[in-house]
Amino acid sequence: MTKLWGGRFQKSAEQWVDEFGASIGFDQTLVIEDLDGSIAHVQMLGDCNILPSDDVQAILGGLVQLKKLALENQLDFIVANEDIHLNLEKMLIDLIGPVGGKLHTGRSRNDQVATDMHLFLKNRVGEIIELIDLFQQTLVTQAEMHIETLAPGYTHLQRAQPISFAHHLMAYFWMLERDKDRFKDSMKRIDISPLGAGALAGTTFPIDRQIAANYLGFANVYENSMDAVSDRDFIIEFLSNSSMMMAHLSRFAEEIILWSSSEFNFIELDDSFSTGSSIMPQKKNPDMAELIRGKTGRVYGNLMGLLTVIKGLPLAYNKDMQEDKEGMFDTVHTIVGSLKIFEGMVRTMVVHTERLHNTVHKDFSNATELADYLAAKGLPFREAHEVTGKLVFLCIQRGYFLLDLPIEDLRKASDLIESDIYDVLSPLAAVRRRNSLGGTGFDQVKIQIAEAKTRLA
Ligand code: ARG
């Protein structure tokens, strides 16, 4: 089997060496992008009179036929042809004869592979943005049902202040909103065509890179051919944006896991997003949330992997860069799956409103209310804090909560306290009164949800 680049070689590598160097095992994922890139390239060669139109028509016919076969999963790739580019070129020549060998005029695999990767990411990032949007809509829908559902808010995983459960859910909406923004912004750097950069230095043929870019729907072309073929920053940025988003999903997953435990019992996940144990019949495990938390590791790993691959490479293309692919494919696959699963999990989860309501009535998360009440009456906040702390201690000794204390005990601690304190200490009032911009007060949460809907629209 002769190699397409075999001219200067006296003997061929052994099969196991070829196997080590080949990327066809994974870069066949780029088959459609590669064919689209070739279709645009050959059309451009025709437009610029670099190839006669008969040749262009023949090549186009072959490429279109290959694309049809690719969509039907009918192409058989082989390791001997190394990668997706050489496999397809060989298939084209087999299909339409030697004229197929003209396709590679004024082009290199280096600009070809970079073009494929840009096209691939452009499409996938578009889909990912839509999936984030979908998940955000689900979060808003759940949030709207729980504006007045009281829940404990935590710091240090200790009860801190009561909140609206919707407020907690909406926090993730805004994280995802920034994630989506980052993906959208990255489009500027993905939507650039490297095609026509050649191996590294451009080409002697009178090509028109803009025409090829237009065929492919790219917004811009790279200004420097060496940069075009040798940087992978657009992929690293994608991996970085994915890592950030997975950090958010992982934190949310952790909360889902906590909330669905018997200890918290704030939510119940739907059976369709849970699994059982092979030995303990009572178990219902939040496997999907755990898996998303776990998959965050591989997404970070893919980011670190490519950053490390690129760091010492001299310009321009180096074979090391073939290592840019698997991590990227894996990341796309992982985050698409994670977004879909999370959306379904949140859409179908049952929130235990009663249980949430009860928890905030059985804790000291209204202590800040008492301190604020005293401070509002002129007592310096530090002293108000001290007075309240002592009352909390008194309650703990007696097995009470603040609302259980008789007025006499409260007034003994401070004569600024009057009977209206019982209203102030109610968790409902505590939440309602947090009406500062972005706070958990019901009115603020409603404003926030309205703003979220405008963003989604
Ligand atoms: N399979 C190669 C890759 O993925 C394609 C580019 C090869 N270019 C080269 N000069 N060997 O990076």
Short mmCIF file of C-alpha atoms and ligand atoms in Angstrom, two decimals, residues 5 21-24 26-27 30 82-85 108-114 117 199 232 317-325, ligand 1:
data_model
loop_
_atom_site.label_atom_id
_atom_site.label_comp_id
_atom_site.label_asym_id
_atom_site.label_seq_id
_atom_site.Cartn_x
_atom_site.Cartn_y
_atom_site.Cartn_z
CA TRP A 5 3.35 11.17 0.62
CA GLY A 21 1.11 7.62 14.37
CA ALA A 22 -2.39 7.28 12.99
CA SER A 23 -5.24 9.50 14.10
CA ILE A 24 -7.97 7.94 11.96
CA PHE A 26 -10.56 9.31 16.40
CA ASP A 27 -10.35 12.03 13.76
CA LEU A 30 -14.34 15.18 11.58
CA GLU A 82 -3.19 7.57 8.71
CA ASP A 83 -5.81 10.23 9.20
CA ILE A 84 -9.16 11.51 8.00
CA HIS A 85 -7.59 13.80 5.41
CA SER A 108 -1.79 21.34 3.23
CA ARG A 109 -3.11 18.99 5.85
CA ASN A 110 -2.00 21.62 8.33
CA ASP A 111 -4.50 24.26 7.26
CA GLN A 112 -6.98 21.50 6.48
CA VAL A 113 -6.99 20.04 9.99
CA ALA A 114 -7.14 23.47 11.60
CA MET A 117 -11.40 21.84 14.06
CA ALA A 199 1.69 24.13 5.41
CA ARG A 232 -4.89 25.87 19.25
CA TYR A 317 2.73 22.72 12.96
CA ASN A 318 4.13 19.81 14.99
CA LYS A 319 2.72 16.32 15.14
CA ASP A 320 2.21 16.84 18.89
CA MET A 321 -0.82 18.87 17.87
CA GLN A 322 -2.62 15.74 16.77
CA GLU A 323 -3.14 15.33 20.52
CA ASP A 324 -5.62 18.24 20.46
CA LYS A 325 -8.47 16.05 19.30
N1 ARG B 1 -3.52 14.01 11.62
C1 ARG B 1 -2.85 15.27 11.69
C2 ARG B 1 -3.33 16.02 12.94
O1 ARG B 1 -4.34 15.68 13.41
C3 ARG B 1 -3.16 16.09 10.49
C4 ARG B 1 -2.10 17.09 10.16
C5 ARG B 1 -0.90 16.38 9.74
N2 ARG B 1 0.08 17.27 9.21
C6 ARG B 1 1.36 16.87 9.06
N3 ARG B 1 2.17 17.74 8.56
N4 ARG B 1 1.76 15.68 9.41
O2 ARG B 1 -2.69 16.92 13.43
#
